[in-house]
Amino acid sequence: MLPIAGRGWRCIVCVKPVPDPSLFSKLRLDPETMLLRRDEVPSVINPLDRNAIEAALDIKRRLGGRVAVMTMAPPNAQEQLLEALALGCDRAFLLTDKAFAGADTLATARTLAAGIRKAGRFDLVLCGAWSADGSTAQVGPQLAELLNVPDLVCVTSMDLRSGRILAQCRRENGTVLLDSPRPAVVTLEAGANAPKLPAMGGIGKALKSKVTMWNSRDLGLKPSQVGLAGSPTRMLNVFAASGARKGEILQGTTNEVTAQLLERLRHDGLVTTGKGVSR
Amino acid sequence: MDFEFPNQVKIVQRTARDFARQVVAPLVPAMEETGKFPGKLLRQMAEVGLLGLVTPKRYGGSELGYLARTVAIAEISKVSAAVGMTLQVHHMGATAILEWGSHAQKDEHLPKLCRGDFFGTCAVTEPTGGSDLLGMATTARPERGGWVLNGSKCFITNAHLAGAQVVIAKTGEGSRGLSAFLVKKGTKGFSPGRNEHKVGLRGADTGELFFKNCRVGPESLLGDEGEGMKAALKTISETGRPGMAAVALGILEAAYDEAVKFSKGRTLYGKPIANLQAIQWHVADIMVDLETARLLCWRASWLKDRGRLDCATHMTMAKVYATEAAVRASQKALEIHGGCGTMMEYPVQRLWRDAMVCVSAGGTTEIGKIILSRAALN
């Protein structure tokens, strides 16, 4: 990439601490509260957010600028911010307040948007396309809407040479090429890059960095705008998905068994007849 | 009492784990097959900062401490005990220079050891044995302001990979009759010998060193003349033993995972063998051994990071327990696997072979028990 004139790119990466996906099988639901027992599995930076950090650091390396990392999370998320600093991010912001608890995607995006505005001017907000635990893929686009900037979601590669954002974005039926001015919000997919591991030397340097902590008052947000109170969606129930399977042996001749099977599949809505018949 | 790691140690652990899975794991089959250390891994270990974990920042290290070192070596060893062993002995070479070296020696060698120009090592053991330091036969004779080394070393980890060897040699009689030297690769009269063909820790370089009228300058003396015994014992007890304990801890963690995975996946009498009490007892034994070793290793390293003088005793305790426990646990894990455990396709056999090699490295269990009994009785 060719350097562009001026100050380079000011990037803010939004990250989310999630339970280590490699240990998802050890996650349990509390039988009383029906909430995940997160303390039993260590938290890590959401894997796709690592792609977002890598993309921002790559922009900084090639085109200059600065990279800040931001999360809305409990105070112990300093660990993930420290890791982001060790990877090479310049600043870290932790938006933390008991009032933020229970936030849905909109309340989360509202809080992050307030944090981003307070952090100063930016050229690019980068997020993972979705989180490994929630998988809604909503926060990125909501952030763009709240910040009133374009959003480019599920980006697999970017070209910033023109000073604009030229991005390839994955869609269900192919790829679209989008061209956008800055500032903008970009959400990254896993194939966008190969995140590097933090160097141990970077960890030592990161320990000297200060994490800026802001609560709802610092962000100028009312209690009704954040956390559970600011969330239009409610989680009604959580349950563990059952992986149990039931086998059934159909009896009869081949024709009889075929007829029984077809009837059973029709009954369960797995095949239809008439127009658009499935074979 | 807080059993939670500091944030920086958690990040080191996660980074080492990812490094082991992404970079080391694909190399293991070839290491097992050839017994050779993959050369490209040296730079990769340096880039992620594993080589300078206990080296001060001004020499290019990260100075994250012994607890960070222990968890990093354990994570690497969980995937490849051979690479864990290579790393831990490298740290021995680096800490010997750091502790006993002159400013010039530190300035020259420590940055190279951190950035992966070569591995480090500490050569003590001789064909007559490793525990009997005073019975050492390698000599260093003063001559024209320098020294002339003659003799041989054996079972030296990183023998062929180290660019500068910390070598202990006899310069007099009694406990003050040993001195430490830094001998650079390529020095006339110094040559690495055979590359050993080991039953376990395959891929960790182990070999002989030969010194035949090997002349080194006065600047090669590490520490003062007569401080070799102290340098060797401190390096072995405070870096080597906790390193071996960490390697064993990694093997234990792998044995636990393999035992649990196989118990739940293998079906017998129509049910997973995990339903059988005989298997459950094996798994419980492995679990207790793992957790006990883990706590001993962590505490010993934590004491070292706090500069506690009694850390060496705790490190010996961790080494004795963890290495013996790794043998027990890997054998139980192997038994859980039944016939499959004897097949090379299953990693559990490698864990058992690796664990066997760890028992004698860095001081046998019997030597460890003598050290511990002295601490208790004196």
CSV table of C-alpha atoms in Angstrom, one decimal, chain B:
chain,number,residue,atom,x,y,z
B,1,MET,CA,-4.9,-16.4,49.3
B,2,ASP,CA,-5.1,-15.5,45.6
B,3,PHE,CA,-4.6,-18.3,43.1
B,4,GLU,CA,-5.4,-16.0,40.2
B,5,PHE,CA,-2.5,-15.3,37.8
B,6,PRO,CA,-1.5,-11.7,37.2
B,7,ASN,CA,-2.8,-10.4,33.9
B,8,GLN,CA,0.6,-10.6,32.2
B,9,VAL,CA,1.0,-14.2,33.2
B,10,LYS,CA,-2.4,-15.0,31.8
B,11,ILE,CA,-1.4,-13.4,28.5
B,12,VAL,CA,1.9,-15.3,28.5
B,13,GLN,CA,0.1,-18.5,29.1
B,14,ARG,CA,-2.4,-17.9,26.3
B,15,THR,CA,0.3,-16.8,23.9
B,16,ALA,CA,2.4,-19.8,24.6
B,17,ARG,CA,-0.6,-22.1,24.2
B,18,ASP,CA,-1.5,-20.6,20.8
B,19,PHE,CA,2.1,-20.7,19.7
B,20,ALA,CA,2.3,-24.4,20.7
B,21,ARG,CA,-0.9,-25.3,18.9
B,22,GLN,CA,-0.2,-23.2,15.8
B,23,VAL,CA,3.5,-23.4,15.3
B,24,VAL,CA,4.9,-26.3,17.3
B,25,ALA,CA,2.2,-29.0,16.9
B,26,PRO,CA,2.7,-29.4,13.1
B,27,LEU,CA,6.4,-30.1,13.7
B,28,VAL,CA,6.0,-32.9,16.2
B,29,PRO,CA,5.6,-35.8,13.9
B,30,ALA,CA,8.9,-35.0,12.0
B,31,MET,CA,10.7,-34.4,15.3
B,32,GLU,CA,9.5,-37.9,16.5
B,33,GLU,CA,10.6,-39.4,13.2
B,34,THR,CA,14.0,-37.8,12.8
B,35,GLY,CA,14.9,-36.9,16.4
B,36,LYS,CA,16.1,-33.5,15.0
B,37,PHE,CA,15.2,-30.1,16.3
B,38,PRO,CA,13.5,-28.0,13.5
B,39,GLY,CA,15.9,-25.1,12.9
B,40,LYS,CA,13.3,-22.6,11.9
B,41,LEU,CA,11.6,-22.9,15.3
B,42,LEU,CA,14.5,-21.0,16.9
B,43,ARG,CA,13.6,-17.7,15.3
B,44,GLN,CA,9.9,-18.3,15.7
B,45,MET,CA,10.4,-18.8,19.4
B,46,ALA,CA,12.5,-15.6,19.6
B,47,GLU,CA,9.9,-13.6,17.7
B,48,VAL,CA,7.2,-14.4,20.2
B,49,GLY,CA,9.6,-13.7,23.0
B,50,LEU,CA,9.9,-17.1,24.6
B,51,LEU,CA,13.7,-17.0,24.6
B,52,GLY,CA,14.0,-13.9,26.7
B,53,LEU,CA,11.3,-14.5,29.3
B,54,VAL,CA,13.6,-14.2,32.3
B,55,THR,CA,16.2,-11.9,30.7
B,56,PRO,CA,16.1,-8.2,31.6
B,57,LYS,CA,14.7,-5.7,29.1
B,58,ARG,CA,18.0,-3.9,28.5
B,59,TYR,CA,19.4,-7.1,27.0
B,60,GLY,CA,16.3,-7.6,24.8
B,61,GLY,CA,14.3,-9.8,27.1
B,62,SER,CA,10.8,-9.3,28.6
B,63,GLU,CA,11.8,-9.9,32.2
B,64,LEU,CA,8.3,-11.4,32.9
B,65,GLY,CA,9.7,-13.7,35.6
B,66,TYR,CA,9.7,-17.3,36.6
B,67,LEU,CA,6.0,-17.9,37.1
B,68,ALA,CA,5.5,-16.7,33.5
B,69,ARG,CA,8.4,-18.9,32.4
B,70,THR,CA,6.9,-22.0,34.2
B,71,VAL,CA,3.4,-21.5,32.6
B,72,ALA,CA,5.0,-20.9,29.2
B,73,ILE,CA,7.2,-24.0,29.3
B,74,ALA,CA,4.3,-26.1,30.5
B,75,GLU,CA,2.1,-24.9,27.6
B,76,ILE,CA,4.8,-25.7,25.1
B,77,SER,CA,5.5,-29.0,26.7
B,78,LYS,CA,1.9,-30.0,26.6
B,79,VAL,CA,2.3,-30.1,22.8
B,80,SER,CA,6.0,-31.0,22.7
B,81,ALA,CA,8.0,-31.8,25.8
B,82,ALA,CA,11.1,-31.8,23.5
B,83,VAL,CA,10.6,-28.2,22.6
B,84,GLY,CA,9.8,-27.4,26.2
B,85,MET,CA,13.1,-29.0,27.2
B,86,THR,CA,15.0,-27.1,24.6
B,87,LEU,CA,13.5,-23.8,25.9
B,88,GLN,CA,14.1,-24.5,29.5
B,89,VAL,CA,17.8,-25.4,29.0
B,90,HIS,CA,18.2,-22.3,26.8
B,91,HIS,CA,17.0,-20.3,29.8
B,92,MET,CA,19.6,-22.1,32.0
B,93,GLY,CA,22.4,-20.9,29.7
B,94,ALA,CA,21.0,-17.3,29.7
B,95,THR,CA,20.6,-17.1,33.5
B,96,ALA,CA,24.1,-18.5,34.1
B,97,ILE,CA,25.5,-15.6,32.0
B,98,LEU,CA,23.1,-13.1,33.6
B,99,GLU,CA,24.0,-14.2,37.1
B,100,TRP,CA,27.7,-14.7,36.8
B,101,GLY,CA,28.8,-12.9,33.6
B,102,SER,CA,30.7,-9.7,33.3
B,103,HIS,CA,29.1,-6.6,31.7
B,104,ALA,CA,30.9,-7.4,28.5
B,105,GLN,CA,29.8,-11.1,28.5
B,106,LYS,CA,26.2,-10.0,29.2
B,107,ASP,CA,26.3,-7.3,26.5
B,108,GLU,CA,27.7,-9.7,24.0
B,109,HIS,CA,25.6,-12.8,24.6
B,110,LEU,CA,22.3,-12.0,26.2
B,111,PRO,CA,20.9,-10.0,23.2
B,112,LYS,CA,21.9,-12.8,20.9
B,113,LEU,CA,20.2,-15.4,23.1
B,114,CYS,CA,17.0,-13.3,23.2
B,115,ARG,CA,16.7,-12.6,19.5
B,116,GLY,CA,17.4,-16.2,18.5
B,117,ASP,CA,20.9,-16.1,17.0
B,118,PHE,CA,21.4,-19.4,18.8
B,119,PHE,CA,20.3,-21.4,21.8
B,120,GLY,CA,22.0,-21.3,25.1
B,121,THR,CA,23.0,-24.2,27.4
B,122,CYS,CA,24.8,-25.2,30.5
B,123,ALA,CA,27.2,-28.1,30.3
B,124,VAL,CA,27.9,-29.9,33.6
B,125,THR,CA,27.3,-33.7,33.1
B,126,GLU,CA,30.3,-35.9,32.2
B,127,PRO,CA,30.5,-39.6,31.3
B,128,THR,CA,31.3,-40.2,35.0
B,129,GLY,CA,27.9,-38.8,35.9
B,130,GLY,CA,26.1,-35.5,36.5
B,131,SER,CA,25.5,-35.5,40.3
B,132,ASP,CA,29.1,-36.0,41.4
B,133,LEU,CA,30.4,-32.5,40.5
B,134,LEU,CA,33.7,-32.9,42.3
B,135,GLY,CA,34.4,-36.1,40.4
B,136,MET,CA,34.4,-34.0,37.2
B,137,ALA,CA,37.3,-34.8,34.8
B,138,THR,CA,37.2,-31.8,32.4
B,139,THR,CA,40.1,-29.5,33.3
B,140,ALA,CA,40.9,-25.9,32.6
B,141,ARG,CA,44.6,-25.1,32.9
B,142,PRO,CA,45.8,-21.5,33.2
B,143,GLU,CA,48.2,-20.6,30.4
B,144,ARG,CA,49.5,-17.3,29.1
B,145,GLY,CA,46.7,-15.3,30.7
B,146,GLY,CA,44.0,-17.6,29.3
B,147,TRP,CA,42.9,-21.1,29.8
B,148,VAL,CA,43.3,-24.5,28.1
B,149,LEU,CA,40.3,-26.8,28.4
B,150,ASN,CA,40.6,-30.6,28.1
B,151,GLY,CA,37.9,-33.3,28.6
B,152,SER,CA,34.4,-34.0,27.5
B,153,LYS,CA,30.7,-33.5,28.5
B,154,CYS,CA,27.8,-35.7,27.7
B,155,PHE,CA,24.0,-35.6,27.6
B,156,ILE,CA,24.1,-31.9,27.0
B,157,THR,CA,20.8,-30.5,25.8
B,158,ASN,CA,21.3,-28.0,22.9
B,159,ALA,CA,24.8,-29.3,22.4
B,160,HIS,CA,24.7,-28.7,18.7
B,161,LEU,CA,22.3,-25.7,18.7
B,162,ALA,CA,24.1,-23.5,21.3
B,163,GLY,CA,26.3,-20.7,20.1
B,164,ALA,CA,28.0,-20.2,23.4
B,165,GLN,CA,28.3,-23.0,25.9
B,166,VAL,CA,28.5,-22.4,29.7
B,167,VAL,CA,31.0,-25.1,30.6
B,168,ILE,CA,32.0,-26.1,34.1
B,169,ALA,CA,35.6,-27.4,34.4
B,170,LYS,CA,38.1,-28.3,37.1
B,171,THR,CA,40.6,-25.5,37.9
B,172,GLY,CA,41.7,-26.8,41.3
B,173,GLU,CA,40.7,-29.0,44.2
B,174,GLY,CA,37.6,-29.2,46.4
B,175,SER,CA,34.4,-27.2,46.2
B,176,ARG,CA,36.4,-24.1,45.1
B,177,GLY,CA,38.2,-26.1,42.5
B,178,LEU,CA,35.6,-25.7,39.8
B,179,SER,CA,35.2,-22.7,37.4
B,180,ALA,CA,32.7,-21.7,34.8
B,181,PHE,CA,33.6,-20.7,31.2
B,182,LEU,CA,31.9,-19.4,28.2
B,183,VAL,CA,33.1,-21.3,25.1
B,184,LYS,CA,31.9,-20.0,21.7
B,185,LYS,CA,31.0,-22.4,18.9
B,186,GLY,CA,33.8,-22.6,16.5
B,187,THR,CA,36.6,-22.2,19.1
B,188,LYS,CA,39.6,-24.2,18.1
B,189,GLY,CA,39.8,-27.4,20.1
B,190,PHE,CA,36.1,-27.5,20.9
B,191,SER,CA,33.7,-29.7,19.0
B,192,PRO,CA,30.2,-31.1,19.6
B,193,GLY,CA,30.2,-34.9,19.3
B,194,ARG,CA,27.5,-37.5,18.8
B,195,ASN,CA,23.8,-36.4,18.6
B,196,GLU,CA,22.1,-38.8,21.0
B,197,HIS,CA,19.3,-41.1,19.9
B,198,LYS,CA,16.9,-40.9,22.8
B,199,VAL,CA,13.8,-42.9,23.7
B,200,GLY,CA,11.9,-39.8,24.6
B,201,LEU,CA,12.1,-36.0,24.2
B,202,ARG,CA,12.8,-36.8,20.5
B,203,GLY,CA,13.7,-33.7,18.7
B,204,ALA,CA,15.4,-32.1,21.7
B,205,ASP,CA,19.1,-31.9,20.7
B,206,THR,CA,21.2,-33.9,23.2
B,207,GLY,CA,24.9,-34.6,22.6
B,208,GLU,CA,28.5,-34.7,23.6
B,209,LEU,CA,31.0,-31.9,23.8
B,210,PHE,CA,34.7,-32.4,23.4
B,211,PHE,CA,37.6,-30.1,24.5
B,212,LYS,CA,41.0,-31.0,23.2
B,213,ASN,CA,43.6,-28.3,24.0
B,214,CYS,CA,40.8,-25.8,23.6
B,215,ARG,CA,42.4,-22.3,24.3
B,216,VAL,CA,40.1,-19.6,25.5
B,217,GLY,CA,41.0,-16.0,26.6
B,218,PRO,CA,40.7,-14.7,30.1
B,219,GLU,CA,37.5,-13.0,29.1
B,220,SER,CA,35.9,-16.5,28.8
B,221,LEU,CA,35.9,-17.1,32.6
B,222,LEU,CA,32.3,-16.7,33.8
B,223,GLY,CA,32.4,-15.3,37.3
B,224,ASP,CA,35.5,-15.6,39.4
B,225,GLU,CA,37.9,-18.5,39.4
B,226,GLY,CA,36.6,-21.1,41.8
B,227,GLU,CA,32.9,-20.1,41.5
B,228,GLY,CA,32.0,-22.9,39.1
B,229,MET,CA,30.4,-25.1,41.7
B,230,LYS,CA,28.2,-22.3,42.9
B,231,ALA,CA,27.3,-21.2,39.4
B,232,ALA,CA,26.4,-24.8,38.4
B,233,LEU,CA,24.3,-25.6,41.5
B,234,LYS,CA,22.4,-22.3,41.4
B,235,THR,CA,21.7,-22.6,37.7
B,236,ILE,CA,20.6,-26.2,38.0
B,237,SER,CA,18.5,-25.7,41.2
B,238,GLU,CA,16.9,-22.4,40.4
B,239,THR,CA,16.4,-22.5,36.7
B,240,GLY,CA,17.0,-26.1,35.6
B,241,ARG,CA,14.8,-27.9,38.1
B,242,PRO,CA,11.8,-25.6,37.9
B,243,GLY,CA,12.2,-25.9,34.1
B,244,MET,CA,12.1,-29.7,34.2
B,245,ALA,CA,9.2,-29.5,36.6
B,246,ALA,CA,7.4,-27.3,34.0
B,247,VAL,CA,8.1,-29.7,31.2
B,248,ALA,CA,6.7,-32.5,33.4
B,249,LEU,CA,3.7,-30.4,34.2
B,250,GLY,CA,3.0,-30.0,30.5
B,251,ILE,CA,3.2,-33.8,30.0
B,252,LEU,CA,0.8,-34.2,33.0
B,253,GLU,CA,-1.7,-31.8,31.4
B,254,ALA,CA,-1.5,-33.6,28.1
B,255,ALA,CA,-1.9,-37.0,29.8
B,256,TYR,CA,-5.0,-35.8,31.7
B,257,ASP,CA,-6.5,-34.5,28.4
B,258,GLU,CA,-5.7,-37.7,26.5
B,259,ALA,CA,-7.1,-39.9,29.4
B,260,VAL,CA,-10.3,-38.0,29.6
B,261,LYS,CA,-10.8,-37.8,25.8
B,262,PHE,CA,-10.2,-41.5,25.3
B,263,SER,CA,-12.3,-42.6,28.3
B,264,LYS,CA,-15.3,-40.7,27.0
B,265,GLY,CA,-14.8,-41.7,23.4
B,266,ARG,CA,-14.0,-45.4,23.7
B,267,THR,CA,-17.1,-47.7,24.0
B,268,LEU,CA,-17.1,-51.0,25.7
B,269,TYR,CA,-20.1,-53.1,26.7
B,270,GLY,CA,-22.2,-50.6,24.9
B,271,LYS,CA,-21.1,-47.6,27.0
B,272,PRO,CA,-18.1,-45.3,27.2
B,273,ILE,CA,-15.3,-46.8,29.3
B,274,ALA,CA,-15.5,-43.7,31.5
B,275,ASN,CA,-18.5,-45.4,33.1
B,276,LEU,CA,-16.2,-48.2,34.4
B,277,GLN,CA,-15.0,-47.6,38.0
B,278,ALA,CA,-11.5,-48.9,37.1
B,279,ILE,CA,-11.1,-46.2,34.5
B,280,GLN,CA,-12.6,-43.6,36.8
B,281,TRP,CA,-10.0,-44.3,39.5
B,282,HIS,CA,-7.2,-43.9,37.0
B,283,VAL,CA,-8.6,-40.6,35.8
B,284,ALA,CA,-9.0,-39.4,39.4
B,285,ASP,CA,-5.4,-40.3,40.2
B,286,ILE,CA,-4.1,-38.4,37.1
B,287,MET,CA,-6.2,-35.4,38.2
B,288,VAL,CA,-4.8,-35.3,41.7
B,289,ASP,CA,-1.3,-35.7,40.4
B,290,LEU,CA,-1.8,-32.9,37.9
B,291,GLU,CA,-3.3,-30.5,40.4
B,292,THR,CA,-0.6,-31.2,43.0
B,293,ALA,CA,2.2,-30.8,40.5
B,294,ARG,CA,0.6,-27.6,39.2
B,295,LEU,CA,0.5,-26.0,42.7
B,296,LEU,CA,4.0,-27.0,43.6
B,297,CYS,CA,5.4,-25.6,40.3
B,298,TRP,CA,3.5,-22.4,40.5
B,299,ARG,CA,4.4,-21.8,44.2
B,300,ALA,CA,8.1,-22.5,43.6
B,301,SER,CA,8.2,-20.0,40.7
B,302,TRP,CA,6.3,-17.5,42.7
B,303,LEU,CA,8.8,-17.7,45.5
B,304,LYS,CA,11.7,-17.2,43.1
B,305,ASP,CA,10.0,-14.1,41.6
B,306,ARG,CA,9.8,-12.8,45.2
B,307,GLY,CA,13.5,-13.4,45.7
B,308,ARG,CA,12.9,-15.9,48.5
B,309,LEU,CA,16.1,-17.8,49.4
B,310,ASP,CA,14.2,-21.0,50.1
B,311,CYS,CA,12.8,-21.2,46.5
B,312,ALA,CA,15.5,-23.8,45.6
B,313,THR,CA,14.0,-26.3,48.0
B,314,HIS,CA,10.5,-25.8,46.6
B,315,MET,CA,11.8,-26.0,43.1
B,316,THR,CA,13.5,-29.4,43.9
B,317,MET,CA,10.2,-30.5,45.5
B,318,ALA,CA,8.3,-29.5,42.4
B,319,LYS,CA,10.8,-31.2,40.1
B,320,VAL,CA,10.8,-34.5,42.1
B,321,TYR,CA,7.0,-34.6,42.3
B,322,ALA,CA,6.1,-33.4,38.9
B,323,THR,CA,8.5,-35.7,37.0
B,324,GLU,CA,7.5,-38.8,39.0
B,325,ALA,CA,3.8,-37.8,38.7
B,326,ALA,CA,4.3,-37.4,34.9
B,327,VAL,CA,5.5,-41.0,34.7
B,328,ARG,CA,2.6,-42.3,36.8
B,329,ALA,CA,0.0,-40.2,35.0
B,330,SER,CA,1.2,-41.0,31.5
B,331,GLN,CA,1.4,-44.7,32.3
B,332,LYS,CA,-2.2,-44.6,33.7
B,333,ALA,CA,-3.3,-42.7,30.6
B,334,LEU,CA,-1.6,-45.3,28.5
B,335,GLU,CA,-3.3,-48.2,30.4
B,336,ILE,CA,-6.7,-46.4,29.9
B,337,HIS,CA,-6.0,-46.6,26.1
B,338,GLY,CA,-5.5,-50.4,26.3
B,339,GLY,CA,-4.0,-51.8,23.1
B,340,CYS,CA,-4.3,-48.4,21.4
B,341,GLY,CA,-1.9,-47.0,24.0
B,342,THR,CA,0.9,-49.0,22.5
B,343,MET,CA,0.3,-47.7,19.0
B,344,MET,CA,2.5,-44.9,17.7
B,345,GLU,CA,-0.6,-43.2,16.2
B,346,TYR,CA,-1.8,-42.2,19.7
B,347,PRO,CA,0.2,-39.4,21.4
B,348,VAL,CA,-0.1,-41.0,24.8
B,349,GLN,CA,2.9,-43.3,24.2
B,350,ARG,CA,5.0,-40.3,23.5
B,351,LEU,CA,4.0,-38.7,26.7
B,352,TRP,CA,5.1,-41.8,28.6
B,353,ARG,CA,8.4,-41.9,26.8
B,354,ASP,CA,9.0,-38.2,27.4
B,355,ALA,CA,8.1,-38.5,31.1
B,356,MET,CA,10.7,-41.2,31.6
B,357,VAL,CA,13.5,-39.0,30.3
B,358,CYS,CA,12.4,-36.1,32.5
B,359,VAL,CA,13.1,-38.1,35.7
B,360,SER,CA,16.9,-38.1,35.4
B,361,ALA,CA,17.3,-34.8,33.8
B,362,GLY,CA,18.2,-31.9,36.1
B,363,GLY,CA,19.1,-34.3,39.0
B,364,THR,CA,17.5,-37.7,39.6
B,365,THR,CA,14.7,-38.2,42.0
B,366,GLU,CA,17.1,-39.7,44.5
B,367,ILE,CA,19.4,-36.7,44.4
B,368,GLY,CA,16.3,-34.5,44.8
B,369,LYS,CA,15.2,-36.4,47.9
B,370,ILE,CA,18.7,-36.0,49.4
B,371,ILE,CA,18.4,-32.3,48.9
B,372,LEU,CA,14.9,-32.2,50.4
B,373,SER,CA,15.8,-34.3,53.4
B,374,ARG,CA,18.8,-32.0,54.1
B,375,ALA,CA,16.4,-29.0,54.1
B,376,ALA,CA,14.1,-30.8,56.4
B,377,LEU,CA,16.7,-32.2,58.8
B,378,ASN,CA,19.4,-29.6,59.0
